[in-house]
Structures are given as structure tokens and as C-alpha cells.
N, CA and C of each residue as an Amber inpcrd file, in Angstrom:
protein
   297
 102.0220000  76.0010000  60.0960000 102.4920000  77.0580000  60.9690000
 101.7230000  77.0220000  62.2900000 101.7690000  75.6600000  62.9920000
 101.1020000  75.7530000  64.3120000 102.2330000  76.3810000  65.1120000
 101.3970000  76.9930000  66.0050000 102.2940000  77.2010000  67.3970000
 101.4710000  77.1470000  68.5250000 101.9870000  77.2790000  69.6180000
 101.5710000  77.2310000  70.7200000 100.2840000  78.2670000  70.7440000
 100.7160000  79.2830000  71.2730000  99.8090000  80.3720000  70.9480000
  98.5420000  80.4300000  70.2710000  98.5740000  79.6270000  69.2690000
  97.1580000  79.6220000  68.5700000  96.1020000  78.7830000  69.1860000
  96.6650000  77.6880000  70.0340000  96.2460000  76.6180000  70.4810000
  95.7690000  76.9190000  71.9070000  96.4540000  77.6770000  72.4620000
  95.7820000  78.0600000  73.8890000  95.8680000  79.3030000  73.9630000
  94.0380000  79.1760000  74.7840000  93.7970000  80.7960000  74.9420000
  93.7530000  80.9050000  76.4890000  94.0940000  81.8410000  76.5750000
  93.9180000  82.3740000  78.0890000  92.6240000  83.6830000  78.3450000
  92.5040000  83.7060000  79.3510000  90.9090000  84.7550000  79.6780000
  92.1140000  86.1030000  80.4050000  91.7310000  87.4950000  79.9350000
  92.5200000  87.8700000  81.1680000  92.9080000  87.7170000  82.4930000
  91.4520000  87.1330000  82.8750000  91.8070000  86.8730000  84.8400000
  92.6740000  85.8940000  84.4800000  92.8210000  85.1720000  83.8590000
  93.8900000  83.9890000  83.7280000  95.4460000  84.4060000  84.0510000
  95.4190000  85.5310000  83.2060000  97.1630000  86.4420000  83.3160000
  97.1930000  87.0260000  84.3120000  95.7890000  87.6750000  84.4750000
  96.2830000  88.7810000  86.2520000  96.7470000  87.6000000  86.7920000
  95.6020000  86.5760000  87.4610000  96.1380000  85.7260000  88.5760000
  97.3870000  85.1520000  88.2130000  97.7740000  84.8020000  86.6060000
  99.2610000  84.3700000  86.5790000 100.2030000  85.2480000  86.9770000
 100.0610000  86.6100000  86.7920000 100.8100000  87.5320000  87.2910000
 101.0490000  87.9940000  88.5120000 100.0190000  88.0010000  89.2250000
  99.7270000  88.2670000  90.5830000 100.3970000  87.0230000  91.5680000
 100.2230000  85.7540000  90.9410000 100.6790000  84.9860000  91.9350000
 102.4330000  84.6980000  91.4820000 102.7200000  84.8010000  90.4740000
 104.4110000  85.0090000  89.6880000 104.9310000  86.1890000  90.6510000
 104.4220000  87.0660000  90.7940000 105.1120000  88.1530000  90.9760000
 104.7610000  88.1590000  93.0480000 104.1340000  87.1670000  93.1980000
 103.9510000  87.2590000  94.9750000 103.3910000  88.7920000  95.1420000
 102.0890000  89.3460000  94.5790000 101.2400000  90.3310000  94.6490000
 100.0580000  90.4420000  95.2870000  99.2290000  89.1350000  95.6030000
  98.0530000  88.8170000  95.6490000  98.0500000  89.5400000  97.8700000
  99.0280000  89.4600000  98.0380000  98.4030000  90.0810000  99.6290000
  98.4970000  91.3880000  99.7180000  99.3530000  91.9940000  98.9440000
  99.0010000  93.3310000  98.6730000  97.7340000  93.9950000  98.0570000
  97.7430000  93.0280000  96.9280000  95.8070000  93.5430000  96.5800000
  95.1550000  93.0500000  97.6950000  95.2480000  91.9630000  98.0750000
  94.0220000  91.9280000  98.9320000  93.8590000  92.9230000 100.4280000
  95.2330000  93.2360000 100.2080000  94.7240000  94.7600000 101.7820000
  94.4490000  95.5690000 101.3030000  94.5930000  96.1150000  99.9220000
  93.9880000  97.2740000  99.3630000  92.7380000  96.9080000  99.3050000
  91.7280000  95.6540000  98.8570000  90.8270000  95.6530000  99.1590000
  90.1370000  95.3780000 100.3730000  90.4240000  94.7730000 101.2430000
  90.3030000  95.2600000 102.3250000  90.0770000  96.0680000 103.0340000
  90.9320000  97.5910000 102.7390000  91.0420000  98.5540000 103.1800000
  89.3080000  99.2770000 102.6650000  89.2890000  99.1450000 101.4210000
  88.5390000 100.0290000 100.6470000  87.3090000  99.5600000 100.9760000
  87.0900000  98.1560000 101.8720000  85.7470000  97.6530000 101.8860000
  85.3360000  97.6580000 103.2870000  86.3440000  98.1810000 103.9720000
  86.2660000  98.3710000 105.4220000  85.7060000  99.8650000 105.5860000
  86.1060000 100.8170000 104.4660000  85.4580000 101.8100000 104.8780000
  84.0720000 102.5060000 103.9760000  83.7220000 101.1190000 103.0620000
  82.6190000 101.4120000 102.3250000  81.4620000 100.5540000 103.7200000
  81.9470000  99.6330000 103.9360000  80.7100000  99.1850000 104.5550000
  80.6810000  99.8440000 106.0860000  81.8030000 100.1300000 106.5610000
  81.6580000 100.6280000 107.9710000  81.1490000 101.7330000 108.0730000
  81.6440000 102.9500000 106.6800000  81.0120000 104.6000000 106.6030000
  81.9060000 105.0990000 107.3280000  81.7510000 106.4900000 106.9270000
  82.5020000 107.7920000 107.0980000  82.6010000 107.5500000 108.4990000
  81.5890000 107.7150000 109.1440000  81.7270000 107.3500000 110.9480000
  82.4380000 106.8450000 111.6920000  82.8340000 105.5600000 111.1410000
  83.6300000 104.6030000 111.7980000  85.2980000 104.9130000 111.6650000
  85.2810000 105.4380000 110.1720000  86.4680000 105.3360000 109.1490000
  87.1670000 106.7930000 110.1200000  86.6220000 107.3220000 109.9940000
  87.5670000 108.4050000 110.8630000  87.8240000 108.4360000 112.3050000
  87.2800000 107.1720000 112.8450000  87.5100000 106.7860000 113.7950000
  88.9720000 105.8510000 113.9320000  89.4850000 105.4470000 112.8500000
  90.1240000 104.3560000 112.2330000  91.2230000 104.6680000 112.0210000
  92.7570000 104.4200000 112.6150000  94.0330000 105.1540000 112.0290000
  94.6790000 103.7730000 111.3040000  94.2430000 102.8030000 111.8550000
  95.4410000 101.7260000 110.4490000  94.3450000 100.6800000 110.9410000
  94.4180000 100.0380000 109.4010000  94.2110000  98.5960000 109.0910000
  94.9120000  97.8830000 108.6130000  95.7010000  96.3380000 109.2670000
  95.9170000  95.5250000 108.9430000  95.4290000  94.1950000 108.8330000
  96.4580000  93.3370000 107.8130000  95.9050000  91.7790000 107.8650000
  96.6410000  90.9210000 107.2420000  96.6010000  90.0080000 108.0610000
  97.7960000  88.6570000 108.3220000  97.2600000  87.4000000 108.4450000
  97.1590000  86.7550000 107.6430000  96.7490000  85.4210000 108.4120000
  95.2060000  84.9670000 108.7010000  94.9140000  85.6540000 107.8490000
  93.2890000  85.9730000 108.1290000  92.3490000  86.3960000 109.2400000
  93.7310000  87.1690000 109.6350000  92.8360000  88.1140000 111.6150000
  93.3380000  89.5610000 110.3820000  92.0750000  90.5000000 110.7940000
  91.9330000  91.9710000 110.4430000  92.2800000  92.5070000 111.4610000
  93.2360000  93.2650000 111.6110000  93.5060000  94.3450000 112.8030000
  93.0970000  95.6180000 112.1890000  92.4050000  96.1710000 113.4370000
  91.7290000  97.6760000 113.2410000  92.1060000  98.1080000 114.2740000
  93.2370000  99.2010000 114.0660000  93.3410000 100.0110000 115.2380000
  92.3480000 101.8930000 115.3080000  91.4290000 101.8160000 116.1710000
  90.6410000 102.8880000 116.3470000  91.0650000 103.7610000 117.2780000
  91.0610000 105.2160000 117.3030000  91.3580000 106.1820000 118.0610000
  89.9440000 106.2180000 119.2090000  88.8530000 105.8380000 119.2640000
  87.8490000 105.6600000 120.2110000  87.4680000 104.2800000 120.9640000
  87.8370000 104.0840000 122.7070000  87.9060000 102.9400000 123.5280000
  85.8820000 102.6750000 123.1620000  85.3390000 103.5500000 123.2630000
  83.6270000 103.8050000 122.8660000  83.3510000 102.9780000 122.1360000
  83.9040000 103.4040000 120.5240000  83.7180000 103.1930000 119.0320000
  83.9710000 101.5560000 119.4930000  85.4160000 101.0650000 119.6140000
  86.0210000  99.7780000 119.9540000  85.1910000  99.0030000 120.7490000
  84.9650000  99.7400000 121.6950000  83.3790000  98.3970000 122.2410000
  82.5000000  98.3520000 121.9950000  81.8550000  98.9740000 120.8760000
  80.5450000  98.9560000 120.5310000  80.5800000  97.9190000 119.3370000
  81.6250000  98.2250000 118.3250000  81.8690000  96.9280000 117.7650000
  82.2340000  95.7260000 117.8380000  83.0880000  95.6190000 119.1410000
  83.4420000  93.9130000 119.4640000  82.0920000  93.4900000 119.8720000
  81.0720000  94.0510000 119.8010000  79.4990000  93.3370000 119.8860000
  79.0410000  92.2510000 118.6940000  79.6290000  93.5070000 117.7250000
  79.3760000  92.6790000 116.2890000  80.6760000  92.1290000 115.4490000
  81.5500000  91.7900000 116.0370000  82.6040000  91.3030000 114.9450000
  82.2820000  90.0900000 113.8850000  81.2360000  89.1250000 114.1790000
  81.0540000  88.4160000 113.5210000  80.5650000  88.7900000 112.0250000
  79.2620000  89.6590000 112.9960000  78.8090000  90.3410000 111.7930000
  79.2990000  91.8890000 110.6210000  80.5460000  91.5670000 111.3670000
  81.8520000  92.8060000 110.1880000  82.3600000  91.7640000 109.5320000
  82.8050000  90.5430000 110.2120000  83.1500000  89.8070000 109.1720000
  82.7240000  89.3850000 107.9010000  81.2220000  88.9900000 108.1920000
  80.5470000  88.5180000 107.1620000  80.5620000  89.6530000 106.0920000
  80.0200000  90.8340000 106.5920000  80.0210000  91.6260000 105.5530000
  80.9880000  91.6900000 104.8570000  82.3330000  92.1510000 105.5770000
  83.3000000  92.3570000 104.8870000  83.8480000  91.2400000 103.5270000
  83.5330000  90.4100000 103.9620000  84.0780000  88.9240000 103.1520000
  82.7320000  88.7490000 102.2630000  81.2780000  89.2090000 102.0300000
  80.3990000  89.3790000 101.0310000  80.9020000  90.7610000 100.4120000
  81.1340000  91.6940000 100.4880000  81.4600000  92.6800000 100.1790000
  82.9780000  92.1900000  99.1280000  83.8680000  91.4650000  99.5160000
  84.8050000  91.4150000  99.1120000  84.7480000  90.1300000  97.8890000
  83.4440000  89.1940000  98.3540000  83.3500000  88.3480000  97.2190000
  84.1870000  86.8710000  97.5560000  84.6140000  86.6110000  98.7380000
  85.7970000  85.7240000  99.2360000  85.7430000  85.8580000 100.2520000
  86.3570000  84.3310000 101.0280000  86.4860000  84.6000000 102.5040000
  87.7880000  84.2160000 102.5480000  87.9240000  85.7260000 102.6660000
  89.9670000  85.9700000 102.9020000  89.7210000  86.3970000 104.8440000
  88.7300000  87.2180000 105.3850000  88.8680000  87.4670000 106.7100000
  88.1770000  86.6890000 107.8350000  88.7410000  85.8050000 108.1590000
  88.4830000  84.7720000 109.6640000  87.9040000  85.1630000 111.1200000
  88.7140000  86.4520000 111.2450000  88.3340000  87.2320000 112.3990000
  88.5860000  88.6420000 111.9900000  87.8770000  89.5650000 113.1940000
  88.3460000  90.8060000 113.5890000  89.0840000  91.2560000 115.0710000
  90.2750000  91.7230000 114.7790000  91.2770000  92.1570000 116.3010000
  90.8210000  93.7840000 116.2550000  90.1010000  94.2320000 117.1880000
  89.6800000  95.7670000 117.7130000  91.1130000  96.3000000 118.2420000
  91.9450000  97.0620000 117.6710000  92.9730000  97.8110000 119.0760000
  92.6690000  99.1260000 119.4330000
């Protein structure tokens, strides 16, 4: 009574990512994380400064309600990147676009 099944095992991450990439899911999680790591590492401060985040292509668009806030960070975009992409465990973000 062999079957398949007995013979191969799979790990769960095995099924998410089978699922995630079957079902064309994986850029949707990754802006949710994104999102959630943009405003853990940036803080309350920034974040309500912040009306949308997007990402495409590996450019992060941050559009901010403060021209201030916006130039004080295109000082450091490199260093949002890095964080963001240690924070996230992957380097899914290439750049940062300030609007």
C-alpha cells in the first residue's frame, strides 16, 4: 500500500510558498509586509506623517503629507533601505521614491 504521500513530505513553508506562488499572492504579502515594517522601523512620527505606501518593481513609494519630513529623509534613503530589507529578512526593496 505505497503511495505517494507516504513518500514525500513537505515542511509547511513548502505549501505556503506552493500556495502563495499557485495562487500569484506573494506581492500582496509582501506590501503588507512592507507596510508593517515601514512603520515599525520609521515610528509613530514618521507614520503619521505618511498617507500611502507603495511598491513595484523594487522602488518603495512613500507619499508624505510633510515637504520638511520628505527632505530630511531623502538624506538617508539608503539607510531606510537597509533597514527596511533587514527588518524584512530579504532584499525585496532596491530603492526609496519620497512624494
Amino acid at each position: 500500500m505505497s503511495n505517494r504521500r507516504n513518500n514525500e513530505f513537505l515542511s509547511i513553508k513548502d505549501v505556503m510558498d506552493n500556495v502563495l506562488q499557485d495562487n500569484k499572492l506573494q506581492k500582496g504579502i509582501d506590501l503588507v509586509l512592507i507596510k508593517e515594517a515601514w512603520e515599525e522601523v520609521m515610528g509613530s512620527g514618521v507614520v503619521s506623517y505618511t498617507s500611502d505606501v507603495q511598491f513595484r518593481n523594487g522602488i518603495l513609494t512613500v507619499k508624505l503629507n510633510s515637504s520638511v519630513l520628505r527632505e530630511e529623509l531623502s538624506y538617508g534613503k539608503e539607510k531606510i533601505v537597509k533597514l527596511l530589507n533587514e527588518k524584512l529578512n530579504k532584499m525585496l526593496i532596491k530603492s526609496v521614491k519620497l512624494n
